[in-house]
Tab-separated table of C-alpha atoms in Angstrom:
chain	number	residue	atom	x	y	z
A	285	UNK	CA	11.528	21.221	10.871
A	286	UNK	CA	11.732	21.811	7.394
A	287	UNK	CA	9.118	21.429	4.892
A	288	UNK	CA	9.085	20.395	1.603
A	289	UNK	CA	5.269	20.167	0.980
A	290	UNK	CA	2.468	21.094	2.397
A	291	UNK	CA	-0.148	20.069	4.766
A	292	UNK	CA	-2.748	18.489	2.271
A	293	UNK	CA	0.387	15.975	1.279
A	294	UNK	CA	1.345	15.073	4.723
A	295	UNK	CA	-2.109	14.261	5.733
A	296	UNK	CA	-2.470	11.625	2.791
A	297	UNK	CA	0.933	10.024	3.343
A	298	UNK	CA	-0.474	9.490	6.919
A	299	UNK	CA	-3.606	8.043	5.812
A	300	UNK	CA	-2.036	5.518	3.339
A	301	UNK	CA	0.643	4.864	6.046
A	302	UNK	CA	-2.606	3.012	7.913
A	303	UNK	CA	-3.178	0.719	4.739
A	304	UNK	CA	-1.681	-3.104	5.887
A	305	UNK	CA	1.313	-3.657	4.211
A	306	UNK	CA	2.150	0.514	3.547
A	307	UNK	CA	5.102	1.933	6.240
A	308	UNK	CA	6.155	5.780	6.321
A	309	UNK	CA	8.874	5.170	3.815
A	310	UNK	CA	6.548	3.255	1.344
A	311	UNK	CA	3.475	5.212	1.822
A	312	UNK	CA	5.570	8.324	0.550
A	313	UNK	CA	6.357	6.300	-2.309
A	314	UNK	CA	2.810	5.860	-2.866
A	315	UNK	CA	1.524	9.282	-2.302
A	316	UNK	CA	4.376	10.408	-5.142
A	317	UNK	CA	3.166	8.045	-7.002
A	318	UNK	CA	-0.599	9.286	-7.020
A	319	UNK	CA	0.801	12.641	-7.154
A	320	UNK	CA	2.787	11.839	-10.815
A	321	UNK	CA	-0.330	9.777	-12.199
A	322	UNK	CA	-3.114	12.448	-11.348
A	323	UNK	CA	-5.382	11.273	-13.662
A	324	UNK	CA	-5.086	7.790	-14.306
A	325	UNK	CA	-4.881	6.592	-10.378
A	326	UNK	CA	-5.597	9.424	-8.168
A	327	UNK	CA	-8.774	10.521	-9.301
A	328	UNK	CA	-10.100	7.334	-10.163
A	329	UNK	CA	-9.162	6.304	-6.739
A	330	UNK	CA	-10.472	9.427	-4.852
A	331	UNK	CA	-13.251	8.570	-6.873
A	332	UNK	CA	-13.896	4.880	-6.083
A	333	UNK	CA	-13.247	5.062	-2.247
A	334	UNK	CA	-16.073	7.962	-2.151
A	335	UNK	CA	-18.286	5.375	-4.001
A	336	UNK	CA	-17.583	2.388	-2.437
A	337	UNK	CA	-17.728	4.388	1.090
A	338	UNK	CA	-21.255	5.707	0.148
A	339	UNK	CA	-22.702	2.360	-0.768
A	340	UNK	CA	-20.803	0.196	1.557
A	341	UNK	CA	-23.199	-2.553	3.664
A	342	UNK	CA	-23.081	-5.657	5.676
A	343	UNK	CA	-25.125	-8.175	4.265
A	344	UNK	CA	-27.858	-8.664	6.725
A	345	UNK	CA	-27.567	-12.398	5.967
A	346	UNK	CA	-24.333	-13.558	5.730
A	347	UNK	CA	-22.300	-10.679	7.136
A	348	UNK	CA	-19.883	-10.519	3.922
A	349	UNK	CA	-19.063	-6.636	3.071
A	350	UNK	CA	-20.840	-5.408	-0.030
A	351	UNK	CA	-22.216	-2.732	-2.287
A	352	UNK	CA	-25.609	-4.503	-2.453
A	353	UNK	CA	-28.000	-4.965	0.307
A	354	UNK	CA	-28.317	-9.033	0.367
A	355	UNK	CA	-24.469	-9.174	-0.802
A	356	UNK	CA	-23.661	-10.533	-4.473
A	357	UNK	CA	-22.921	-13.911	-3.077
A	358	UNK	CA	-26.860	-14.231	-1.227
A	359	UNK	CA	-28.888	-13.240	-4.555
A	360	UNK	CA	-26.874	-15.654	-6.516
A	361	UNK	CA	-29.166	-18.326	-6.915
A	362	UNK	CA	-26.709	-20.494	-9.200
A	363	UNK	CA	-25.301	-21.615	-6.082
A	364	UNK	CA	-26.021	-24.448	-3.809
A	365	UNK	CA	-28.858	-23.497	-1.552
A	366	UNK	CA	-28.202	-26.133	0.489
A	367	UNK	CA	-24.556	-25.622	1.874
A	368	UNK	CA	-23.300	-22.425	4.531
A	369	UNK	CA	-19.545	-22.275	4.810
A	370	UNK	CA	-18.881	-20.965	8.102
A	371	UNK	CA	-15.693	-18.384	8.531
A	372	UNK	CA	-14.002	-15.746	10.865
A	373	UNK	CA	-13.606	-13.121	8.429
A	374	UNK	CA	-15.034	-11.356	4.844
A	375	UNK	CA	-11.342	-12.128	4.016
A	376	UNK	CA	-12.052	-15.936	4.131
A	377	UNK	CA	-14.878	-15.329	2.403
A	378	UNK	CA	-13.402	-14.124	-0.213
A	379	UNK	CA	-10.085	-15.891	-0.293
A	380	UNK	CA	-12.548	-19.254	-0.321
A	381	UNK	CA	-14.460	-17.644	-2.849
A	382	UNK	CA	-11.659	-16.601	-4.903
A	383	UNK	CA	-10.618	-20.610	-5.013
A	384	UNK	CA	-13.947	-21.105	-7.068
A	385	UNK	CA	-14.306	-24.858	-5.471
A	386	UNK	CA	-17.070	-23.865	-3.450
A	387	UNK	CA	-20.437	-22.977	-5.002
A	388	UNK	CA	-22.499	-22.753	-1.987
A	389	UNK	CA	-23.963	-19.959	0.671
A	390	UNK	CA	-21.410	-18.294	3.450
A	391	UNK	CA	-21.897	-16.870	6.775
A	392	UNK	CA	-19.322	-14.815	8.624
A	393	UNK	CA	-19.650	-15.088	12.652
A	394	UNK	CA	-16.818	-12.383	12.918
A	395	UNK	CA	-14.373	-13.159	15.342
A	396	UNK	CA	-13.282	-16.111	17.225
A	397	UNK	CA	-14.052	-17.170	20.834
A	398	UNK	CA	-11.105	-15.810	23.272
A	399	UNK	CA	-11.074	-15.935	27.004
A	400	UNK	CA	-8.302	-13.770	27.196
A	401	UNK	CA	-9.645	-11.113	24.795
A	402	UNK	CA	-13.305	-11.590	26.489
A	403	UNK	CA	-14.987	-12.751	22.974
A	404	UNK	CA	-17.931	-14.502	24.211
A	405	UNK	CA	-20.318	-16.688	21.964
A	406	UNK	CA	-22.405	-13.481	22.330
A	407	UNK	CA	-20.038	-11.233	20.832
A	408	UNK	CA	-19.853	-13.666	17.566
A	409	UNK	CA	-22.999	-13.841	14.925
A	410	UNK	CA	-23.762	-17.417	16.069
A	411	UNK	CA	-27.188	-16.448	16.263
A	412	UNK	CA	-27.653	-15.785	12.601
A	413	UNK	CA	-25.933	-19.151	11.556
A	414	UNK	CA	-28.522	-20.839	13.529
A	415	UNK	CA	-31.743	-18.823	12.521
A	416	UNK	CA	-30.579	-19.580	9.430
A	417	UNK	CA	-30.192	-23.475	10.220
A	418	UNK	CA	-33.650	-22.777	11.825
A	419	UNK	CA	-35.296	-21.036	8.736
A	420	UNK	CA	-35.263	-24.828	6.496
A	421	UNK	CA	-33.552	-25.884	3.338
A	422	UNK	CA	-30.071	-25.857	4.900
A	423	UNK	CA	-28.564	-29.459	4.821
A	424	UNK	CA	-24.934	-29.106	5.258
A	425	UNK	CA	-22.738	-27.053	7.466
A	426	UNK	CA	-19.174	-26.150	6.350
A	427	UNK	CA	-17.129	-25.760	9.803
A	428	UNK	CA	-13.876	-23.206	8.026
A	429	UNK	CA	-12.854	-21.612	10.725
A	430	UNK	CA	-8.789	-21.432	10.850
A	431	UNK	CA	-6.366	-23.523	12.090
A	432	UNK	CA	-5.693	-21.787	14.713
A	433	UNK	CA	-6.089	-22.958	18.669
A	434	UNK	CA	-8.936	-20.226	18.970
A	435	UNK	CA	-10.520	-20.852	15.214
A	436	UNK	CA	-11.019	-24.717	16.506
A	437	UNK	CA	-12.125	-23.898	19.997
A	438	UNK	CA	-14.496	-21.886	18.033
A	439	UNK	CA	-15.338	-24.481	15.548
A	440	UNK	CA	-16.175	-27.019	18.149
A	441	UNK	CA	-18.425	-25.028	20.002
A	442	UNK	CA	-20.218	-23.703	16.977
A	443	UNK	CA	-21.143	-27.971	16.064
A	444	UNK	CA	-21.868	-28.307	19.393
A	445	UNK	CA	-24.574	-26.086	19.135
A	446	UNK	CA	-25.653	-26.993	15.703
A	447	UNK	CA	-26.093	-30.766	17.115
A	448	UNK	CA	-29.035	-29.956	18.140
A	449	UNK	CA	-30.600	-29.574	14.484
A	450	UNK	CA	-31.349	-31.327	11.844
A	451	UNK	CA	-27.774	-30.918	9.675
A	452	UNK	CA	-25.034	-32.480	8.828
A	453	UNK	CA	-21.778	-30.710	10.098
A	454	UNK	CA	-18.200	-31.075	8.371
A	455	UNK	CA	-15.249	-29.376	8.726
A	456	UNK	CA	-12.278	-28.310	6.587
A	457	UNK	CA	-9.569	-31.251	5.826
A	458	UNK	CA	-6.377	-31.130	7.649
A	459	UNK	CA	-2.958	-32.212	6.556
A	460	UNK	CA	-0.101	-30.993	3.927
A	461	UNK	CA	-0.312	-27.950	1.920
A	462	UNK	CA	-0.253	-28.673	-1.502
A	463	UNK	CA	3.540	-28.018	-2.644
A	464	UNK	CA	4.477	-27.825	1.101
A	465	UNK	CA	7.670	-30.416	1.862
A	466	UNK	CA	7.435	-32.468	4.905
A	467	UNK	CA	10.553	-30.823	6.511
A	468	UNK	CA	9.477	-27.949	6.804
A	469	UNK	CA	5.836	-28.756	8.439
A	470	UNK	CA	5.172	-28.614	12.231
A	471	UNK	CA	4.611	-31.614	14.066
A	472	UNK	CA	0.759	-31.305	14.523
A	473	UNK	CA	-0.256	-31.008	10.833
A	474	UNK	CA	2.151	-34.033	10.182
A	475	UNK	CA	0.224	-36.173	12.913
A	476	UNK	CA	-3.169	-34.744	11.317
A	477	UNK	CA	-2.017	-35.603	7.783
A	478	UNK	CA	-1.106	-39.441	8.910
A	479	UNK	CA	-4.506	-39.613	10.930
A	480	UNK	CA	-5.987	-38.720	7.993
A	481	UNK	CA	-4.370	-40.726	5.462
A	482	UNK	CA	-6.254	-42.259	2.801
A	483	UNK	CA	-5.975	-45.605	0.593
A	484	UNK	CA	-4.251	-44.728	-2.896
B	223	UNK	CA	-16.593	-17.064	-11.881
B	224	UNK	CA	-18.653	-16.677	-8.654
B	225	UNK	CA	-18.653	-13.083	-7.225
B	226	UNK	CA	-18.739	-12.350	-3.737
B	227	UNK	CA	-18.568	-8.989	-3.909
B	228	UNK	CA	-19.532	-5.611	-6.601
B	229	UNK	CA	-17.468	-4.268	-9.199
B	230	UNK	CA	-17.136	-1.582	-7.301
B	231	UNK	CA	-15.251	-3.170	-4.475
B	232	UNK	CA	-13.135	-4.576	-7.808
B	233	UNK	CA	-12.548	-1.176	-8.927
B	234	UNK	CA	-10.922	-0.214	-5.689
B	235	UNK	CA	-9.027	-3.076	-5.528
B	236	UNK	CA	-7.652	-2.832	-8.874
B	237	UNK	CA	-6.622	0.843	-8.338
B	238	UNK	CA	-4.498	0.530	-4.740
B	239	UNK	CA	-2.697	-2.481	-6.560
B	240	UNK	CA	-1.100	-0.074	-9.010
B	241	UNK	CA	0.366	1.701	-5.478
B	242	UNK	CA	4.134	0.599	-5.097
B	243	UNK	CA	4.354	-2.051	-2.874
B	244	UNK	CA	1.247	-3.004	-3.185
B	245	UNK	CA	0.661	-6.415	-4.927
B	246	UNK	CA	-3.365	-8.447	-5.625
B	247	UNK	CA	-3.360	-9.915	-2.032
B	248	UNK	CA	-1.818	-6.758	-0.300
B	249	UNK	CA	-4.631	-4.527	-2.302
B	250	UNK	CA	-7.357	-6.760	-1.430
B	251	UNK	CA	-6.112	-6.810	2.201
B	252	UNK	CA	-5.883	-2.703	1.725
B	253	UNK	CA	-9.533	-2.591	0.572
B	254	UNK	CA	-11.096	-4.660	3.453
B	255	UNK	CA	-9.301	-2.914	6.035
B	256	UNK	CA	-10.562	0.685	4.567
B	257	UNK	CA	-13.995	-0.899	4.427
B	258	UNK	CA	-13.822	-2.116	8.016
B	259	UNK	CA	-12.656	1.632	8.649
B	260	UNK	CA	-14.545	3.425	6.989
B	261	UNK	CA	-15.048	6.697	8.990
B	262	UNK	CA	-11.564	6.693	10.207
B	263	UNK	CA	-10.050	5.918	7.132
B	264	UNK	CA	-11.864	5.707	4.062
B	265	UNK	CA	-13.530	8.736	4.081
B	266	UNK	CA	-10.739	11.383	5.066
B	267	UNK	CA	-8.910	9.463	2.584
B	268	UNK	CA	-11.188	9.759	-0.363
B	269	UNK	CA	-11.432	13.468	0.830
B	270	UNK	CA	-7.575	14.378	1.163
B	271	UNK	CA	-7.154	12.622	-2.596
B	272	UNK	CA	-9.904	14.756	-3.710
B	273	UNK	CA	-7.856	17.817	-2.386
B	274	UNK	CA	-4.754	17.190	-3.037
B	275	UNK	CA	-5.569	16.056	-6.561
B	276	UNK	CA	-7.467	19.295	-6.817
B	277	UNK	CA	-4.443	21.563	-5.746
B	278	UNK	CA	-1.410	20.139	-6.545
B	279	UNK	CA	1.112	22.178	-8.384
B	280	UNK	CA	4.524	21.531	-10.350
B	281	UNK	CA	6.509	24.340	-8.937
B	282	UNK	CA	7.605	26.464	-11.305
B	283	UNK	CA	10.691	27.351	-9.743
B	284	UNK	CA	12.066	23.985	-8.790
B	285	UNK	CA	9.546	21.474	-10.274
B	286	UNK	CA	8.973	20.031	-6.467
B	287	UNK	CA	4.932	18.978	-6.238
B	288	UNK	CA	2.950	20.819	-4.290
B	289	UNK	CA	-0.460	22.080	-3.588
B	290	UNK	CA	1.600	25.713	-3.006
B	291	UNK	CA	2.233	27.717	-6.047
B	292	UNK	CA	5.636	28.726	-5.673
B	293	UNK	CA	6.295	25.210	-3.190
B	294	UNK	CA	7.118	25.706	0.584
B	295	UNK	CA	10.477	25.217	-0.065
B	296	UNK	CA	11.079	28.076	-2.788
B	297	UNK	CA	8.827	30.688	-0.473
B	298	UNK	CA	10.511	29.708	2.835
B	299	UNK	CA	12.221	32.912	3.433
B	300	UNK	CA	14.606	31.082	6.278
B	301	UNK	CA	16.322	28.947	3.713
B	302	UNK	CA	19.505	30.117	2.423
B	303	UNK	CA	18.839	31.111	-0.889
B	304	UNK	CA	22.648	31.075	-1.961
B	305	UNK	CA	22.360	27.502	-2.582
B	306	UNK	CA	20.507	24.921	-4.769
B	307	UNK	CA	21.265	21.323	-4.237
B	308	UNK	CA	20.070	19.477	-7.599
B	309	UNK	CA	18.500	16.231	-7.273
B	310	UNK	CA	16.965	13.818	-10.320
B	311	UNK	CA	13.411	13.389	-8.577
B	312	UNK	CA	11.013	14.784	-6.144
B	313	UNK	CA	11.613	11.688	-4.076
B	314	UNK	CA	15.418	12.493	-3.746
B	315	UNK	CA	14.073	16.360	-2.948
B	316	UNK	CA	11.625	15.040	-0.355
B	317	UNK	CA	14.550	12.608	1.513
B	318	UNK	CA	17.024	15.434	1.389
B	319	UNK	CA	14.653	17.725	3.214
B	320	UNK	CA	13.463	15.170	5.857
B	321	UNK	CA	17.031	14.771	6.683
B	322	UNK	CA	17.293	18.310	7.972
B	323	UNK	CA	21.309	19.134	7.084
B	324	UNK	CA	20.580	20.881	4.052
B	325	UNK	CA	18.731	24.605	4.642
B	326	UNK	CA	19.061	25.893	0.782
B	327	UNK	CA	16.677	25.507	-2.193
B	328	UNK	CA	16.336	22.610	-4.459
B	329	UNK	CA	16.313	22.197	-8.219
B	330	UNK	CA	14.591	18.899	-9.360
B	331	UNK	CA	15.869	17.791	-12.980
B	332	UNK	CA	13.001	15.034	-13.451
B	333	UNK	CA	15.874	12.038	-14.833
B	334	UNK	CA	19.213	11.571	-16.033
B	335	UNK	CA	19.964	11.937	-19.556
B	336	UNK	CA	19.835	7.921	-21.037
B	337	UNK	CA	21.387	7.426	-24.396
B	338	UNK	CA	19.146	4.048	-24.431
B	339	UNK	CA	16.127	5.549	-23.455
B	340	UNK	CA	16.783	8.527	-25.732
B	341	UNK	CA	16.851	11.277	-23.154
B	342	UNK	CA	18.653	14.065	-24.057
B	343	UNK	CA	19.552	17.642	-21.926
B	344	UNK	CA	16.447	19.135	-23.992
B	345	UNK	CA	14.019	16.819	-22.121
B	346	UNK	CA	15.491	17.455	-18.682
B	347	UNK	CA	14.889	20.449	-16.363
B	348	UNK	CA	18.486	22.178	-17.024
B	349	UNK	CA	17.574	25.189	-18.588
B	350	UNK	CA	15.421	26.227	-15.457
B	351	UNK	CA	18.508	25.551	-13.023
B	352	UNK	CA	20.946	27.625	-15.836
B	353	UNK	CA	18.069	30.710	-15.424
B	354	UNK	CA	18.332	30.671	-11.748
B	355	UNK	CA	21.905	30.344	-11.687
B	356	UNK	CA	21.905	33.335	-14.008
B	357	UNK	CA	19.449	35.276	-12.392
B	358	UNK	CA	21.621	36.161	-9.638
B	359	UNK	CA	22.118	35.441	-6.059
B	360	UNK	CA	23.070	31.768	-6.337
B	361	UNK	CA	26.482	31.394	-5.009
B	362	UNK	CA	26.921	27.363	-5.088
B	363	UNK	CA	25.166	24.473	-7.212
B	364	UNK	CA	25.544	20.894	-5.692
B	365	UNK	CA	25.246	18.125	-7.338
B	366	UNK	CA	22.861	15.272	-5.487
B	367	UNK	CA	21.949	13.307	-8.463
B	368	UNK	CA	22.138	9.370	-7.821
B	369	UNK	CA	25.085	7.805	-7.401
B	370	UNK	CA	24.601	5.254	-10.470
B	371	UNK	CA	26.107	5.354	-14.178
B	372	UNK	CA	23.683	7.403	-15.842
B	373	UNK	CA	23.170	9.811	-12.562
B	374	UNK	CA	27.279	10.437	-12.318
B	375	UNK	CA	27.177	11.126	-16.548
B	376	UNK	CA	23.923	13.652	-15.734
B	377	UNK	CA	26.030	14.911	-12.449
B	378	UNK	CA	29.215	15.655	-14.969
B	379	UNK	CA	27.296	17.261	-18.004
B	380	UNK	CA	25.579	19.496	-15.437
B	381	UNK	CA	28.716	20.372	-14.128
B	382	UNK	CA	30.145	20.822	-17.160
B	383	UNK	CA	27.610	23.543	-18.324
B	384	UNK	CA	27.631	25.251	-15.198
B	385	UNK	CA	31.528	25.689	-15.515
B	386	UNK	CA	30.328	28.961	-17.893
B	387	UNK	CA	29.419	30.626	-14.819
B	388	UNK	CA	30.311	32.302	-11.990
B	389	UNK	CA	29.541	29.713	-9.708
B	390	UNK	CA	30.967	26.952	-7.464
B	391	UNK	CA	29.489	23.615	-7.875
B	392	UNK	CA	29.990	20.269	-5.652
B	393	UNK	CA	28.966	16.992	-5.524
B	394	UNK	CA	27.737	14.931	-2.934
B	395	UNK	CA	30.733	12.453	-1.382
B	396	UNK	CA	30.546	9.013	-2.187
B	397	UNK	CA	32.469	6.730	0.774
B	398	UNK	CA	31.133	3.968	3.192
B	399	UNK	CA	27.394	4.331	4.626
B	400	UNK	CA	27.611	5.289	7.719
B	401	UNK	CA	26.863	1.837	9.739
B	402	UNK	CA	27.813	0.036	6.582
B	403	UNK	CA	30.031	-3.243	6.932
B	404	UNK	CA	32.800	-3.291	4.776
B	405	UNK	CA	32.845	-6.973	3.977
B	406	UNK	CA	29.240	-6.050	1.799
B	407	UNK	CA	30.079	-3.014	-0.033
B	408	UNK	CA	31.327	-3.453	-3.721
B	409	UNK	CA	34.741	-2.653	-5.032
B	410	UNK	CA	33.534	0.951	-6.149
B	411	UNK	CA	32.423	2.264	-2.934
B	412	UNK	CA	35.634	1.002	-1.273
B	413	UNK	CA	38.141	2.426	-3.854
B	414	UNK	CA	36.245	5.734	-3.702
B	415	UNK	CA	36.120	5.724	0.185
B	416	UNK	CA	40.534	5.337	0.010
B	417	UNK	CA	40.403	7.921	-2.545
B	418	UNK	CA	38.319	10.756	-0.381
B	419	UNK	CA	40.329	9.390	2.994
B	420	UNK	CA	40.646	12.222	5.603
B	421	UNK	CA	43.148	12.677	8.510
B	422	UNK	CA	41.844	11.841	11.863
C-alpha cells in the first residue's frame, strides 16, 4: 500500500478514530486539522490531555471524575448538604449539573443492574450511597436513574434498600419533554404524563 | 454557575470542540470517554500529539505534512516520478493516495486563486510545481483540483502556464459517480457525462 505519511500520523488518526462521535474519514479530518493549527490546538491539546491524565481521580465520595481529590462538586459547601442525586453515569452528573436547577450533593453508583450482563447490586457503588445515608445530615434522596427498563429496575431496588433509613426518597418526574409534540411520543410516557397530570 | 468538575477538564473540553465534527456535547462526550480510558487512550494520545507536533514537516518538495523531511511520498523510490498529479489540499493528496490508482508524485497548491477572498497565483504554491516541471524528468502534470468554480478557474490558469512547457497536462474526468443515481445529480454533471460519452 501506498503511503502518504508516516507512522507517527497514522497512529494519531487511529487514536482519535476511538473518540465517540470521530469515524476513519472524520478522524483524518481532525488529525489535518491539528496538523494545520500546530500551535493554537495541537499543543495546547497534547498539553491538556497530559495534565488532565496526570491529575485525573475518582472522587472517593461521590464517584464523579475530577482533578481534585473530594471532586469540585463535594467541597462546594454553597450547596444543599442535605440532598444526594443518585445517577448511572459522571455524564448525568454533569449533564444535571450543567442544567443548574439542582444545587445539592451527587453520587454515581456506576452502572445499572442487568441480569443478562451479570451486573449485580455488588458490582454497583450502592454501598457508598448508603454509608453515606448512614453517616447523618442526609434528608432527601434524588432517585435519577434513566428511563430506561434497567435504570428503573435499578431505581426501585436502590429505594428499596434505602427504606430502611431514615430519608425521604423521590424520583425524577415523568411525562412530556418540554417542546416534544404528542405525536411523536411513545405510548408509555403518554400514559405516565396523564397519570401524572396536575390541576392548572 | 455550579462546577462539577476543574478547569482543567474545561480546558480539554474546549480544545477537542474546535476538532471538525466535533460540537459542546460530542467534546464533552470525547473527554469522559478519554478519562474513562485513560491508559488506553489518553495517554498514547497525549504522547503521539506530543510527537507528531514535535516532527511534523511541510515538505519542501510537494508541501504534503509530514514528520519526514522530504515526505514518504517524494522519497518513495517505487513511485513513478514522471508524473505529478496536483491537488488544492493535503486532504485531496491524502484521499488520492488511499485510493491506490495513482503511483506518481503529488504537488499540493494549498487553495484556489479567489478573486473575493483576494488570492492571487503569488499566494499559491505554483512556482514550486513550475521548478519541478522545469527541473527535468516530469513528463505529465494532472490536474486534480476540485471540481467547483474557483477549483476549475485554478485548474485552467495552471494549465494555462504550464502550456510554456514541454509537458502534457490532464485533468481529472468529470461524469456520473460511480453508483450515483441519475435522477440526483445536477444538470452539470449530466451534460458533462454526454459530453465525455465513450463507445461500449
Amino acid at each position: 500500500m501506498p503511503r502518504s505519511h508516516g507512522s507517527d500520523i497514522d497512529t494519531l488518526i487511529q487514536l482519535l478514530a476511538k473518540l465517540p462521535g470521530l469515524g476513519p474519514r472524520s478522524a483524518r479530518r481532525s488529525a489535518l486539522q491539528l496538523l494545520k493549527k500546530r500551535e493554537s490546538v495541537m499543543v495546547p491539546l497534547a498539553d491538556a490531555l497530559k495534565r488532565v491524565g496526570n491529575s485525573m481521580i475518582i472522587c472517593p465520595i461521590c464517584c464523579n471524575i475530577d482533578t481534585t481529590d473530594p471532586c469540585h462538586v463535594c467541597v462546594d459547601h454553597r450547596r444543599d448538604q442535605t440532598m444526594i442525586c443518585v445517577v448511572e453515569d459522571v455524564s448525568d452528573l454533569w449533564a444535571l449539573d450543567r442544567s443548574e436547577t439542582f444545587k445539592g450533593l451527587y453520587h454515581v453508583i456506576g452502572g445499572t443492574l442487568s441480569a443478562l450482563d451479570g451486573i449485580g447490586p455488588d458490582d454497583l457503588n450502592i454501598a457508598g450511597l448508603l454509608e453515606r445515608v448512614t453517616s447523618g445530615s442526609i434528608k432527601e434522596v434524588i432517585l435519577a436513574l434513566n428511563a430506561t427498563v434497567d435504570g428503573q429496575t435499578t431505581s426501585h431496588y436502590v429505594a428499596d434498600r434505602l427504606s430502611a433509613y431514615d430519608v425521604k426518597v423521590t424520583a425524577l418526574a415523568h411525562g412530556v419533554p418540554v417542546g416534544g409534540e404528542l405525536d411523536y411520543l411513545d405510548d408509555g410516557t403518554l400514559a405516565a404524563a396523564l397519570r401524572a397530570r396536575s390541576s392548572v
